[in-house]
Protein backbone atom coordinates (compact mmCIF):
# COMPACT_ATOMS: atom_id res chain seq x y z
CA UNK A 1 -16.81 -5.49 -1.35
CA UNK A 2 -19.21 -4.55 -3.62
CA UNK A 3 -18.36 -4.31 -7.58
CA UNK A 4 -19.86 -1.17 -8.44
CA UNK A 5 -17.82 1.44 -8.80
CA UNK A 6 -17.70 5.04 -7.21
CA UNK A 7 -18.57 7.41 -9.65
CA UNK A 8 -16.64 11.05 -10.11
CA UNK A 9 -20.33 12.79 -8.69
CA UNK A 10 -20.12 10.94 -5.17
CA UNK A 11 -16.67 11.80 -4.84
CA UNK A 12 -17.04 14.93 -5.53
CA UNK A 13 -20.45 15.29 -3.75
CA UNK A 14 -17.92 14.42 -0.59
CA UNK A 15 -15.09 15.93 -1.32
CA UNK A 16 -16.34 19.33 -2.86
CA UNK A 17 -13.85 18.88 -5.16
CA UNK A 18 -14.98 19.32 -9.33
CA UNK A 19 -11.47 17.98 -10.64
CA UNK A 20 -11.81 14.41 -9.27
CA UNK A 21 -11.46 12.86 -12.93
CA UNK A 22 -8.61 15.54 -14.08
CA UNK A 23 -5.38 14.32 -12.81
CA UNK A 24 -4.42 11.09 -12.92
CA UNK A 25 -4.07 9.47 -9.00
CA UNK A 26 -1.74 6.91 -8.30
CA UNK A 27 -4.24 4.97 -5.73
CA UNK A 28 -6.50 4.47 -9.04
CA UNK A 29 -4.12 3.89 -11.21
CA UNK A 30 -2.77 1.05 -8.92
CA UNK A 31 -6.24 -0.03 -8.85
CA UNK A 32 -6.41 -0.43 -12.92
CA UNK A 33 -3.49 -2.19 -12.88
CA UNK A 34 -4.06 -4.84 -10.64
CA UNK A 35 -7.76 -5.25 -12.22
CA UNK A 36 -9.89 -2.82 -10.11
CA UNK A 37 -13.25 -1.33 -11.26
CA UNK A 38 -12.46 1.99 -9.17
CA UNK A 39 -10.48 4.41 -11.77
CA UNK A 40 -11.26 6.68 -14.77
CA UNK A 41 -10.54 7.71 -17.91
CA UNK A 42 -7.67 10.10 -16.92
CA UNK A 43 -5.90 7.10 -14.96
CA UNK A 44 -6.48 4.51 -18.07
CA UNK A 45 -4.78 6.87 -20.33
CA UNK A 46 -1.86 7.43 -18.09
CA UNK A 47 -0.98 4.18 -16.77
CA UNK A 48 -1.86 2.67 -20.78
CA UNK A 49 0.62 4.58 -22.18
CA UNK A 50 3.29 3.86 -19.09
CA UNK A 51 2.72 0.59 -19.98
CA UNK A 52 3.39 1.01 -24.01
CA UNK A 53 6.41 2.68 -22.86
CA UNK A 54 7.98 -0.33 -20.22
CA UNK A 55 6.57 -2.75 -23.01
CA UNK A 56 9.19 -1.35 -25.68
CA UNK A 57 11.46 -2.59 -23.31
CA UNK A 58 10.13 -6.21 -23.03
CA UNK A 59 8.52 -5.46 -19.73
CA UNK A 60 5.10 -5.40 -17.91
CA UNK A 61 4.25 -2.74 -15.58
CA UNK A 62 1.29 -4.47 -14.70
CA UNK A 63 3.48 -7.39 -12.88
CA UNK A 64 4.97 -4.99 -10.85
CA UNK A 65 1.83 -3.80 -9.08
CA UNK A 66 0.12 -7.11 -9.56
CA UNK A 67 3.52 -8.57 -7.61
CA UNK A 68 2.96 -5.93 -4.47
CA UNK A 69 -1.04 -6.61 -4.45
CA UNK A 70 0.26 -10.43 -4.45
CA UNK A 71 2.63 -9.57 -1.49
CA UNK A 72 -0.22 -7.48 0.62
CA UNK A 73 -2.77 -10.77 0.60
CA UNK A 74 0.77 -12.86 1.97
CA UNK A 75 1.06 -10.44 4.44
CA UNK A 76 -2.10 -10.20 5.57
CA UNK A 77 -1.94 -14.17 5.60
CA UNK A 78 1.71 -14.47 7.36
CA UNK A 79 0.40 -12.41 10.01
CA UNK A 80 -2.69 -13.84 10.67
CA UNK A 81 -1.79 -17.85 10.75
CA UNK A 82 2.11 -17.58 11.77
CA UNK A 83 1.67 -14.52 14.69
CA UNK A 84 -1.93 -15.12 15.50
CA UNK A 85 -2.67 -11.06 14.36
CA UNK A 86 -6.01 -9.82 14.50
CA UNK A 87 -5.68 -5.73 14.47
CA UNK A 88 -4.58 -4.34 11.09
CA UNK A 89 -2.90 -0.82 10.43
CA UNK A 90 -2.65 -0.14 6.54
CA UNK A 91 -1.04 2.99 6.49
CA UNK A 92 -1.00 4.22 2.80
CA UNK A 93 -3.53 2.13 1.94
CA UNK A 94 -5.18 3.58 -1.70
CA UNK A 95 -8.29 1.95 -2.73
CA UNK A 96 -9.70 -1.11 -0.50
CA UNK A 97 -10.44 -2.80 -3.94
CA UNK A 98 -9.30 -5.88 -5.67
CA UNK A 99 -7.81 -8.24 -3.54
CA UNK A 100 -8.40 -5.16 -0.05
CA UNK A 101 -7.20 -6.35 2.95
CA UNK A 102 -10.52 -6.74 5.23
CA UNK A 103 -11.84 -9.02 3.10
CA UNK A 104 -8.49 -11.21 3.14
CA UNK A 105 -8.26 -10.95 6.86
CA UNK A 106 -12.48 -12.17 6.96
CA UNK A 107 -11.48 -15.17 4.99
CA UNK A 108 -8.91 -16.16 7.24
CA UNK A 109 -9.95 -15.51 10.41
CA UNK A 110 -13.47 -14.75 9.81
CA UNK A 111 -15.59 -12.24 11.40
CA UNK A 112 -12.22 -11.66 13.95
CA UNK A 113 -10.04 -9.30 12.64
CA UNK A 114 -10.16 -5.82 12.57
CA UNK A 115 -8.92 -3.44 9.73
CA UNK A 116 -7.97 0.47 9.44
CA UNK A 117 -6.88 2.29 6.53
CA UNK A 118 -5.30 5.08 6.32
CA UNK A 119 -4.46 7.73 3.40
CA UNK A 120 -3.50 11.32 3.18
CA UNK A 121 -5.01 11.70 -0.68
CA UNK A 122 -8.58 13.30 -0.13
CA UNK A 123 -9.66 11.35 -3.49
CA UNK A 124 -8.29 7.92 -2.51
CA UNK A 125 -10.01 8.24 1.55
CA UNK A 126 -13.55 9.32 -0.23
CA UNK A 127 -13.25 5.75 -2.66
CA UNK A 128 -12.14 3.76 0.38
CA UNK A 129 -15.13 5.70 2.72
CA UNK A 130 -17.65 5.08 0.35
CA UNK A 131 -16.79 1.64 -0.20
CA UNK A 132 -16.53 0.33 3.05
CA UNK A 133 -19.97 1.71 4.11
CA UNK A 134 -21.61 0.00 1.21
CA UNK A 135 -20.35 -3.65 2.42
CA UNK A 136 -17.77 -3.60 5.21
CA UNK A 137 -18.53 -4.22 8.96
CA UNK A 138 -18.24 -0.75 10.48
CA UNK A 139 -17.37 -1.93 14.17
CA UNK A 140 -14.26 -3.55 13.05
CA UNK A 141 -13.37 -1.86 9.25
CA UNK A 142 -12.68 2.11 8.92
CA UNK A 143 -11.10 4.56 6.65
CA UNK A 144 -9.06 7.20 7.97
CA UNK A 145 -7.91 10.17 6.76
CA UNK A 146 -4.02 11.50 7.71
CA UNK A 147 -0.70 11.41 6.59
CA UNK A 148 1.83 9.38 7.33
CA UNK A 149 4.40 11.84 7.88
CA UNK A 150 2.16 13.65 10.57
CA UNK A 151 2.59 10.16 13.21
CA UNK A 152 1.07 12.41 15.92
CA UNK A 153 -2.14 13.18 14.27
CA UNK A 154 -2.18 10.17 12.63
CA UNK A 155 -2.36 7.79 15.55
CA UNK A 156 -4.24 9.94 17.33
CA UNK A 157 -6.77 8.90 14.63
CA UNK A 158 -6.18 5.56 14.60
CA UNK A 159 -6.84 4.84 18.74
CA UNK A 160 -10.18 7.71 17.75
CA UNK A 161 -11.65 4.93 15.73
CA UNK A 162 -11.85 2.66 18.87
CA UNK A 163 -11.84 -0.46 16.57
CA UNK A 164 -7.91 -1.55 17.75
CA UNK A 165 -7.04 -3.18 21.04
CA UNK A 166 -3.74 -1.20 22.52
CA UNK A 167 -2.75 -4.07 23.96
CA UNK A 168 -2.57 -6.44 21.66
CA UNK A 169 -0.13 -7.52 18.62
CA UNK A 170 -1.06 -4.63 15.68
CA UNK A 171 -0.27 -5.62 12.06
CA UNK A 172 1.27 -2.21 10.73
CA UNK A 173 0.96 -2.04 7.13
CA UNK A 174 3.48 0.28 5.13
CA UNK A 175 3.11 -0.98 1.54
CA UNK A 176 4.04 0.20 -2.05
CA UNK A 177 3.47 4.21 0.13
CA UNK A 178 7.33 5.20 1.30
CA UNK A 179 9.15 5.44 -2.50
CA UNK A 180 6.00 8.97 -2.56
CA UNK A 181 8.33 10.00 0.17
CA UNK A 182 11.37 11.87 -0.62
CA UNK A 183 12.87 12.78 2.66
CA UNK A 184 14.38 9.88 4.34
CA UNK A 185 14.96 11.56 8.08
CA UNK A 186 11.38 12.56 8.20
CA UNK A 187 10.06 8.59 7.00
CA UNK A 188 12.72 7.15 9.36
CA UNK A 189 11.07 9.29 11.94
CA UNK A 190 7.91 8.67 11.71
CA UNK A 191 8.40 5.10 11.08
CA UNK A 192 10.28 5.07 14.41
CA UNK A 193 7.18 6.99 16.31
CA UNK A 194 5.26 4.29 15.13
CA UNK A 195 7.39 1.20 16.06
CA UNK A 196 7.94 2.81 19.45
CA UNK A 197 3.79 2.94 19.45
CA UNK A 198 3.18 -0.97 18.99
CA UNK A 199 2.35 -3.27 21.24
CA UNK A 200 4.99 -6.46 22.13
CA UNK A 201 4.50 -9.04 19.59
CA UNK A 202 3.05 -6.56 16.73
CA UNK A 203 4.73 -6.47 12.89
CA UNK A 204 5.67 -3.97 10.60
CA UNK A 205 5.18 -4.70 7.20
CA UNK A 206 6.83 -2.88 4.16
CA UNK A 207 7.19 -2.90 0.63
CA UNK A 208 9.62 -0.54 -1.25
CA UNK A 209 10.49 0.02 -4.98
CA UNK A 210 14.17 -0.06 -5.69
CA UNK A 211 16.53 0.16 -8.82
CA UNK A 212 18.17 -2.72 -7.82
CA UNK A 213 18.71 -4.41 -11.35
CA UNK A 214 16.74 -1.88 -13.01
CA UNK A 215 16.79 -1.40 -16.60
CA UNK A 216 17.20 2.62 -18.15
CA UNK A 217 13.97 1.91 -19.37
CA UNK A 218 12.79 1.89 -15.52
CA UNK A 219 14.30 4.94 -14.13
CA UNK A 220 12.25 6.57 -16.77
CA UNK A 221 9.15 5.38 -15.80
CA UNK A 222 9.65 6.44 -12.64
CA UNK A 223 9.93 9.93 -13.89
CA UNK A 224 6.69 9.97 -15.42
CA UNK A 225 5.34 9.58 -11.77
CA UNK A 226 5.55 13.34 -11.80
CA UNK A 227 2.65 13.81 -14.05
CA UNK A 228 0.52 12.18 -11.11
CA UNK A 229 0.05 13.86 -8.25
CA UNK A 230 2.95 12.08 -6.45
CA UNK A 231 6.45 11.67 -7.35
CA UNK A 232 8.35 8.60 -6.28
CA UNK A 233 11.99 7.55 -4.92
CA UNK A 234 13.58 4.39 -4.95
CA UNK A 235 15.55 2.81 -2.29
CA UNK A 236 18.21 0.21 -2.06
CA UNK A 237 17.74 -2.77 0.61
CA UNK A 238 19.82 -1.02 3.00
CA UNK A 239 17.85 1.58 3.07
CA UNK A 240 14.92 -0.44 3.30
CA UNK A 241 15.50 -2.45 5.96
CA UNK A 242 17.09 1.03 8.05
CA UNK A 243 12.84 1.75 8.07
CA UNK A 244 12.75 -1.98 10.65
CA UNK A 245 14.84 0.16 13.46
CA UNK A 246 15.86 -2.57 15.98
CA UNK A 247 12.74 -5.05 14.74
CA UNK A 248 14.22 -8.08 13.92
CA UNK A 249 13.26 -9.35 10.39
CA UNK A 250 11.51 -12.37 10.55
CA UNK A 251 10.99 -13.36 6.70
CA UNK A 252 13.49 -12.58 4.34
CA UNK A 253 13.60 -9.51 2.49
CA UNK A 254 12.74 -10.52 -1.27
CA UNK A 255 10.82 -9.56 -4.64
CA UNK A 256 7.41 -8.93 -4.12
CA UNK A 257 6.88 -11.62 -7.46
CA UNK A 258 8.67 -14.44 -4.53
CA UNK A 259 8.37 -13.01 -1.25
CA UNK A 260 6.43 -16.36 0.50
CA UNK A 261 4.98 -17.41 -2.74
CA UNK A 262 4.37 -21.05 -3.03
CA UNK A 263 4.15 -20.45 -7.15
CA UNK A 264 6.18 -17.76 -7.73
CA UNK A 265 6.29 -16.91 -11.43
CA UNK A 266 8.91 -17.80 -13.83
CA UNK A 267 9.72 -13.90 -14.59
CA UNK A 268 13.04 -12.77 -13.14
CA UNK A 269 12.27 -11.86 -9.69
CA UNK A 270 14.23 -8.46 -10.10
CA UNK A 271 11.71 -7.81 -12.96
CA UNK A 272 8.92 -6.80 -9.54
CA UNK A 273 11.16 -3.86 -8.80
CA UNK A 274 9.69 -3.97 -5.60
CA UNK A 275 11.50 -5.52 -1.68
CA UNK A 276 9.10 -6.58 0.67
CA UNK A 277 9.25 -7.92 4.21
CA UNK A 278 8.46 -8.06 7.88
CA UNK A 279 9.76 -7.34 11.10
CA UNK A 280 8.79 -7.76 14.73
CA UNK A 281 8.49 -6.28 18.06
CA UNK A 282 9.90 -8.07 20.74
């Protein structure tokens, strides 16, 4: 993927949209955090003075997304080498930057794998467009534009692309995107219209913040998410793991600092504030 970064003009020159650079966006600020080119000033100043604030407390914001980027490339890996995956789903995706998961799949299992993402933020699909026409392969690597919530529409976009294989094992992606949702019978829903979707053999992937041994300090950052334009909810594992249905889990459901790392660091893992893990269709 190339380096450069997408200026405020293309997107807008897109988008048609003048206020591009106005608000901060959580897909960029995610991307500044885990050491992306892709953001501006607006999302520097917002997620710099988060991170003043959860440094008071003796804490680094920056591990937390760091730890979920960390988790994606395992993912991406598990999949690949343990269930032979080749289709990828990542629904919620952001920016394909630092670390995307196309380029993680090509070093695996190069030139074989094919990659969709998907995002319902018109700001975040114009970076990811953009980007993947200046250095991804556009038979097997597309952006799409829908929302999760709407599965209908949405997958009819997905099989549109004609990049997947219906037949075969899909990774589905769900990462670091269902704590923006709110309403737990619409997620569980859609989540279930999508599990119902997949092909025998295919995973589901997810990632979810939680205030499981969260510090005061924490539940107010997550408040600040409301001066982005998306709020976010935490979850505890039961809740989590409700998303699977009847997929069996087939790693444990851990940190996103530990989940599968051979090195996992010596912070707490709790200190991630994020569960990760996978299940599969039978």
């Amino acid at each position: 993927m190339s380096e450069q970064p997408v200026s405020p003009h293309e997107i807008a020159r897109v988008t048609g949209r003048t206020d591009v650079d106005e608000k901060a966006s959580p897909a960029r600020v995610y991307d500044y955090f885990i050491g992306g080119t892709n953001n501006y000033a607006v999302d520097r100043v917002w997620a710099d003075r988060a991170a003043a604030r959860y440094k008071e407390a003796g804490q680094d914001i920056r591990h937390i997304y760091r730890s979920n980027r960390g988790a994606v490339r395992r993912v991406v890996e598990y999949a690949i080498r343990e269930h032979g995956i080749r289709q990828i789903v990542d629904i919620g995706s952001g920016l394909p930057t630092a670390g995307n998961v196309h380029e993680v799949a090509d070093e695996v299992a190069p030139g074989q794998c094919s990659v969709l993402y998907v995002d319902n933020e018109t700001i975040a699909h114009a970076h990811a467009d953009i980007l993947l026409g200046r250095a991804a392969d556009p038979a097997r690597h597309r952006a799409v534009f829908a929302d999760l919530l709407e599965f209908n529409n949405l997958w009819e976009k997905v099989v549109a692309e004609r990049v997947l294989r219906l037949d075969e094992p899909i990774l589905l992606m769900v990462m670091a995107v269902l704590h923006f949702v709110g309403d737990s019978d619409r997620a569980e829903r859609a989540l279930a219209y999508y599990r119902d979707l997949l092909p025998p053999g295919s995973l589901l992937a997810i990632s979810h913040g939680t205030f499981e041994g969260a510090t005061p300090e924490f539940h107010e950052l997550i408040k600040q998410y409301v001066q982005t334009t998306t709020n976010a909810f935490m979850r505890s594992p039961e809740e989590i793991t409700r998303f699977f249905g009847d997929f069996p889990l087939v790693t444990p459901l851990d940190y996103t600092s530990h989940w599968l790392n051979p090195e996992p660091p010596e912070i707490e893992p709790w200190r991630s504030h994020c569960l990760v893990t996978i299940g599969r269709k039978a």
